[in-house]
Structures are given as structure tokens and as C-alpha cells.
XYZ file of C-alpha atoms in Angstrom:
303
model
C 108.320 78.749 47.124
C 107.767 75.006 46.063
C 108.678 75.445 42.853
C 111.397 77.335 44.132
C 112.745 74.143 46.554
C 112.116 72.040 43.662
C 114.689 74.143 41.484
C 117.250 74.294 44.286
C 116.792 70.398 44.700
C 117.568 69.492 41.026
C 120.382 71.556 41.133
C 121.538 70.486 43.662
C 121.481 66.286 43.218
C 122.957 67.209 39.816
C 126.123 68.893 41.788
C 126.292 65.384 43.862
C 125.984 63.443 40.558
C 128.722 65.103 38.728
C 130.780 64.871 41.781
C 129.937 61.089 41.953
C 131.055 60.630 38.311
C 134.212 62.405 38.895
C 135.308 60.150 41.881
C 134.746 57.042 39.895
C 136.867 58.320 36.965
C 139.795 59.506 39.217
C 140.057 55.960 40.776
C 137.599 55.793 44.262
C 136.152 52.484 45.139
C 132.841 51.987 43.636
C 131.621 51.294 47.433
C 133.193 54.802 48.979
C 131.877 56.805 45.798
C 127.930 55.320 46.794
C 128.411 56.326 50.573
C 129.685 59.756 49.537
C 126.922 60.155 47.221
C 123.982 58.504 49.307
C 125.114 60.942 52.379
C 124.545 63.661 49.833
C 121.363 63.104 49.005
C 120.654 62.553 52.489
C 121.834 65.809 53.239
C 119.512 67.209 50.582
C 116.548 65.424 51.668
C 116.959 66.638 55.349
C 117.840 70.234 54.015
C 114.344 69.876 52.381
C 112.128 68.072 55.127
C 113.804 70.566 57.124
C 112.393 73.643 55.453
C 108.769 72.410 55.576
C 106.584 73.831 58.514
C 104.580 72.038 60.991
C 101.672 73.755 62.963
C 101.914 73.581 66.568
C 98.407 71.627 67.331
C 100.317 68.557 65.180
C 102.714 68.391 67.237
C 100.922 69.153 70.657
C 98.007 66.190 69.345
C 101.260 64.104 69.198
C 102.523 64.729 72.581
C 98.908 64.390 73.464
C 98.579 60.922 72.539
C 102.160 59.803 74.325
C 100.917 61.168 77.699
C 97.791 59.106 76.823
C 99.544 55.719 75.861
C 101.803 56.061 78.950
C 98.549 56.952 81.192
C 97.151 53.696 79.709
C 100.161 51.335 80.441
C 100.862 52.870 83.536
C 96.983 53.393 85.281
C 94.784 50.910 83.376
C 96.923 48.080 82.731
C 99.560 48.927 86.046
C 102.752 47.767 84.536
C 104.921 49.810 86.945
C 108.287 49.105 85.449
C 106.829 51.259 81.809
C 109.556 53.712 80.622
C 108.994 56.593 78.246
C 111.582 55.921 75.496
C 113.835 52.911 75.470
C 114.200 51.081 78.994
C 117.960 51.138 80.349
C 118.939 47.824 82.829
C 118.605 49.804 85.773
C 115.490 51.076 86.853
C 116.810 53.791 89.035
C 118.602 54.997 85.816
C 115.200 55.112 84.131
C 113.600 56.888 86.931
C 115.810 59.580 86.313
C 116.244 60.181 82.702
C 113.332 58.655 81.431
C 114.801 55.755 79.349
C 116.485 56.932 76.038
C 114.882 59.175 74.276
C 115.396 60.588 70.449
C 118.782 62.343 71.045
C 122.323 62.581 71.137
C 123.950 61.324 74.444
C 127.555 60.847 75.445
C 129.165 58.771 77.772
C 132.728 59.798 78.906
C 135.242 58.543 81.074
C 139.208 57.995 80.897
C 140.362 55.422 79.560
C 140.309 51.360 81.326
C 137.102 52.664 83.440
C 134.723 50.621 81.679
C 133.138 52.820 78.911
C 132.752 49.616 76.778
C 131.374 47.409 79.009
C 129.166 49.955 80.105
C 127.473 50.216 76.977
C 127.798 46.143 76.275
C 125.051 46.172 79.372
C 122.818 48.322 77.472
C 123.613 46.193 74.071
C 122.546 42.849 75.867
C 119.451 44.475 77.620
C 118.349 45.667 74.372
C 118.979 42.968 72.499
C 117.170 39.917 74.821
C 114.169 42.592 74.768
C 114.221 42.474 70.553
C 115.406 45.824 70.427
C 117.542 46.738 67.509
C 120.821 47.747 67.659
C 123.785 49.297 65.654
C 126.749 48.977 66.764
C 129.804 50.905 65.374
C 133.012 49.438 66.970
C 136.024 51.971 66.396
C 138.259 50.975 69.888
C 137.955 47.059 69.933
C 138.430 44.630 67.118
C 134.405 42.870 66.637
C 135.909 39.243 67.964
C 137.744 41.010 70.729
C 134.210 42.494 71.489
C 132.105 39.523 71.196
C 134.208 37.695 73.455
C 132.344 39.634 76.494
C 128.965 38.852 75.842
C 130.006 35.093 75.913
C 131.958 35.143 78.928
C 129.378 37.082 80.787
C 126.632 34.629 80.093
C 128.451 31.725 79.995
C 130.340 32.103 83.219
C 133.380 31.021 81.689
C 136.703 33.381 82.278
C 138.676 34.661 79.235
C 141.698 33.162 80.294
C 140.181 30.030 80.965
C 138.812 30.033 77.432
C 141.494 31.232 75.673
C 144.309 29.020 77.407
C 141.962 25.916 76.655
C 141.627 24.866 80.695
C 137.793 24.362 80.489
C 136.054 21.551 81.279
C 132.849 19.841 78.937
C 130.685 22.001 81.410
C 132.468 25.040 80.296
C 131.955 24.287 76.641
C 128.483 23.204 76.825
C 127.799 26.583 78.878
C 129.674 28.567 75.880
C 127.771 26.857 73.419
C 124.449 27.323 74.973
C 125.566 31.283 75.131
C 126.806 31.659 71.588
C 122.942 30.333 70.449
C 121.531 33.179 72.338
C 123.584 35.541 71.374
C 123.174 34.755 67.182
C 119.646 35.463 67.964
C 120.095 39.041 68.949
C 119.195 41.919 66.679
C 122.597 43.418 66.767
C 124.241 44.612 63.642
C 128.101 45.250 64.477
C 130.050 47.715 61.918
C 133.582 48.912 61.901
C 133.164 52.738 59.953
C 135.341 55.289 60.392
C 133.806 57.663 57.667
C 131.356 59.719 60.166
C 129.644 60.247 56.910
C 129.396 56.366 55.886
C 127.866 55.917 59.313
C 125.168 58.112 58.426
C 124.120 56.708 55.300
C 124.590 53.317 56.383
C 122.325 54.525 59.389
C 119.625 56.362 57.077
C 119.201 52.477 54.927
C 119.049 50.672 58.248
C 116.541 53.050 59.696
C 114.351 53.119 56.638
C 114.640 49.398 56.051
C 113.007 49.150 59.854
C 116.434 47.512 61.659
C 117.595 49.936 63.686
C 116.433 51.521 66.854
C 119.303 52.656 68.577
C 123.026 52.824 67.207
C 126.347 53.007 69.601
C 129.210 54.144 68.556
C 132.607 53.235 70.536
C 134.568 56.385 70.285
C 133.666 59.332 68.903
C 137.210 61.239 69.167
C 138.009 57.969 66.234
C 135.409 58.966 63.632
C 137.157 60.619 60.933
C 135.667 62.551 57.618
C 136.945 63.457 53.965
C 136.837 66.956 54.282
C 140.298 68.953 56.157
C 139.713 70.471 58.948
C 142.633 72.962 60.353
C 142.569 71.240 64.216
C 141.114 68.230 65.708
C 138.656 70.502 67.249
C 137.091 71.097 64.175
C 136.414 67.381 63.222
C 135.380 66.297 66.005
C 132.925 69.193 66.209
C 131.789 68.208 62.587
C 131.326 64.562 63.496
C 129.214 65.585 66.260
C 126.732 67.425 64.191
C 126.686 64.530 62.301
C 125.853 61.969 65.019
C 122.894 64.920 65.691
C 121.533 64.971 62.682
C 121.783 61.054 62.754
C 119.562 61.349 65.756
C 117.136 64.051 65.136
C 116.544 63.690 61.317
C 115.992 59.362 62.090
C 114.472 60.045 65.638
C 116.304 57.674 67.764
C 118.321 57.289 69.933
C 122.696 57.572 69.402
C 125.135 57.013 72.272
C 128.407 57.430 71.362
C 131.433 56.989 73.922
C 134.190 59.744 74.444
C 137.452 60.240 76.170
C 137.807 62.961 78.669
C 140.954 65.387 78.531
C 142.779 65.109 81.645
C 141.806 68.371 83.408
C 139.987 65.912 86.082
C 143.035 63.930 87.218
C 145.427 67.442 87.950
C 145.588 68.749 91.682
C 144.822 64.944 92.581
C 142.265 64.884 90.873
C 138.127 65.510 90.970
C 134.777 64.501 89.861
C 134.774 65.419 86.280
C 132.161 67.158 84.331
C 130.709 67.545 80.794
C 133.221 70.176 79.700
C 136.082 67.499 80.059
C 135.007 65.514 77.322
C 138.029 65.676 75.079
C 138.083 67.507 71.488
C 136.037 70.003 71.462
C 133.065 71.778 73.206
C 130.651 70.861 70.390
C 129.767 67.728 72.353
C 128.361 68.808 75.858
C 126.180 71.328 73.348
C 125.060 68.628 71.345
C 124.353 66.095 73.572
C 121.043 65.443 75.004
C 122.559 64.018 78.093
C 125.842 63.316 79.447
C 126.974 60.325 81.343
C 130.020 60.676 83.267
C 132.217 57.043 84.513
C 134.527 57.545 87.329
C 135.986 55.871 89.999
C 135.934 57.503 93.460
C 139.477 58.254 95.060
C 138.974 55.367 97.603
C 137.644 52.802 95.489
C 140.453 53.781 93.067
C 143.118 53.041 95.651
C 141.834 49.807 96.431
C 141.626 48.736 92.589
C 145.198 49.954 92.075
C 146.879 48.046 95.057
């Protein structure tokens, strides 16, 4: 069977290097041929990792030893705020889903809720903690995005910045902002490719600078191959963003739009199965997140 695996392997990383040599010679940019060929050989490597068998007392001895590092952090040396996984701001949230685990998770809402700076809390918790982050920005332009950090810890309005109307104070308080901020372990990206994320992902992951990657939307990831209906791709890049999390063993939240099912009949509390594309995401999330504004408190933001 090894030597079997072994065959199958040559064969097929000599299919991916023809295939490499073929893009370069009918004109693809050196840099899109390397993704497309380094998310091959990804593939291959996690098509052979994944065909190797683990016995259940590894795994068990591994869950073992969590519930015994937790036990110790928790009991021996009391620190009562410990969460399994990585902490989120809010320690309610934690209480109840345990941090973020290894997994897929989705947040949805429609749009001008606050998906993004939803997630820019989590980013900026992360990041003061020295917690590595990945950030692939599909909806907002990365100076557009950075502009939030800086005006949350700063104090200092947009409009006031961007009209000129501050005062020394307000400049000194930006300034002392932007020098935290360049400290943070963030890593901000702009890749469309679903499969450019994932090789770009597997380097970052194995070069020990990544922990936990964002991505701001899903429904905008695209990927070379045609797919008959937008159903279809966006059920491909979700099994992408799965495998991103399984096969690296971290932690991806990606953002999604929800259909507008929830706003007919005046409207309701909406649900996993409204998140817009396809039903591949509520099956391949690990947990779902769900932004919306309640009728009343959406009356008084509207007048």
C-alpha cells in the first residue's frame, strides 16, 4: 500500500508539473502559475496525510492532556478568565462557545449591520494579545479598513480626520494609535483566488505566522475552474476554507451575506439556512454567528 501511495504521488506531482509548464508557455503570470501549482501539491499532500491512520488511544492521550492543561490553569494556578481555544472580547461569548476552536465558522448578516466591524473587534483583541492574524479583505479597500482601528483608539472621528478639523491633541492621539497598531501581528491580503488563499495560508501556517485567518466575504472569493451556478462556487470555496481549517488546524471565520428570506412578511430573526449562495455553508461551518438588529432598535436607527 505504501509503495502503492508513493506511485500515485509521483504521478500525480508530475500531472501538476506539466500543467505548470503549460501555463507559463501559454502566457500566465509567473506569480498565478506558482499559486496554482503550490495549491496542487497541497492538495496532494493532504490527499496523502489524509489516507494515513491514526489509532484511537493517540488521539484520546491528546485530548487527555488538554483536559489536563486546562485543569492546571484553571484549578492550580485559578486564572478564571482561561478559554479552551482562542479567547473572543467577550467573556460571555467564550462561556458559550468555548473560544475559537480549529474550524470553519461563519458570521452572517445583511448588509450595513456591522459584519466588518464585528470581526475588526476580534482582529484588535487578537492582535494586542500577540495573536496572529490573516486577514483577507475582499469588501473594503485595506486603507479604507485601517482607518477603523485608528479612529477607535484614537478617539478621533473620520470626518474630523478626513476634513482636517483636528486639533494637535487629535494628531498626537492618532499618532500614538498608528505606533500601536504597526506593532500588531496582522498580515492584511486582498485574494480573490479561493485557491491562492490557501496556499498563501499553507506558507504562513508552516512558516509559524498565522493563527487565525478572516476572510471579509465569502460570497466574493472566486476560483479558476467553471462552475454552472453560483451555488456551485460558492459551495467549492467553502470546502476550501474547510480544508484550510482542518488540514492547518486553526481557526477561519469568514463573513457572509444572508439572502433576503428574513426581511419578507416584515421580517424575522434569521437563521443559518439564510446565508446566501448555497447550503454548503451552514454544513460546513463549525458554528454560525448570526448579526441582526431587533425590529425596535431598527426603527429607532432608521428615524
Amino acid at each position: 500500500i505504501e509503495v502503492l501511495r508513493s506511485e500515485v504521488m509521483i504521478r500525480r506531482l508530475g500531472k501538476a508539473q506539466a500543467t505548470f509548464r503549460k501555463e507559463l508557455e501559454s502566457g500566465w503570470a509567473a506569480p498565478d502559475a506558482i499559486a496554482h501549482l503550490n495549491a496542487a501539491i497541497t492538495n496532494i499532500l493532504a490527499s496523502a496525510m489524509g489516507a494515513k491512520t491514526t489509532a484511537p488511544g493517540d488521539i484520546i492521550d491528546r485530548v487527555l492532556a488538554e483536559y489536563r492543561e486546562a485543569h492546571r490553569i484553571r484549578i492550580e494556578e485559578k486564572r478564571l478568565d482561561y478559554t479552551p481555544g482562542i479567547p473572543l472580547p467577550w467573556q460571555v461569548v467564550n462561556l458559550k462557545a468555548n473560544g475559537v476552536q480549529e474550524g470553519l465558522y461563519y458570521v452572517g448578516a445583511r448588509p450595513s449591520v456591522g459584519k466588518t466591524a464585528f470581526l475588526l473587534n476580534f482582529v484588535r483583541f487578537w492582535c494586542e494579545r500577540g495573536i496572529k492574524v490573516g486577514f483577507d479583505s475582499l469588501d473594503m479597500a485595506l486603507k479604507q479598513l485601517m482607518k477603523r482601528p485608528l479612529g477607535e483608539r484614537s478617539r478621533v472621528s473620520f470626518n474630523k480626520a478626513s476634513f482636517g478639523t483636528t486639533t494637535h491633541e487629535d494628531l498626537a492621539a492618532m499618532e500614538a494609535a498608528a505606533a500601536e497598531i504597526r506593532k500588531w501581528p496582522l498580515v492584511m491580503v486582498d485574494f480573490r483566488d479561493v485557491d491562492k488563499l490557501r496556499a498563501w495560508a499553507v506558507a504562513m501556517r508552516a512558516a509559524g505566522k498565522l493563527d487565525v485567518l478572516v476572510v471579509d466575504f465569502v460570497q466574493l472569493l472566486r476560483a479558476r475552474q467553471r462552475f454552472s451556478n453560483t451555488e456551485e462556487r460558492i459551495e467549492y470555496v467553502s470546502g476550501v476554507l474547510k480544508s484550510i481549517a482542518v488540514d492547518l488546524s486553526m481557526p477561519v471565520i469568514a463573513l457572509s451575506q444572508l439572502n433576503r428570506e428574513c426581511e419578507k412578511d416584515g421580517g424575522r430573526v434569521p437563521t443559518a439556512s439564510d446565508l446566501r449562495g448555497s447550503g454548503a455553508l451552514e454544513q460546513d461551518a463549525f458554528a454560525v454567528w448570526i448579526l441582526h438588529r431587533e425590529k425596535e432598535v431598527k426603527n429607532q436607527w432608521l428615524t
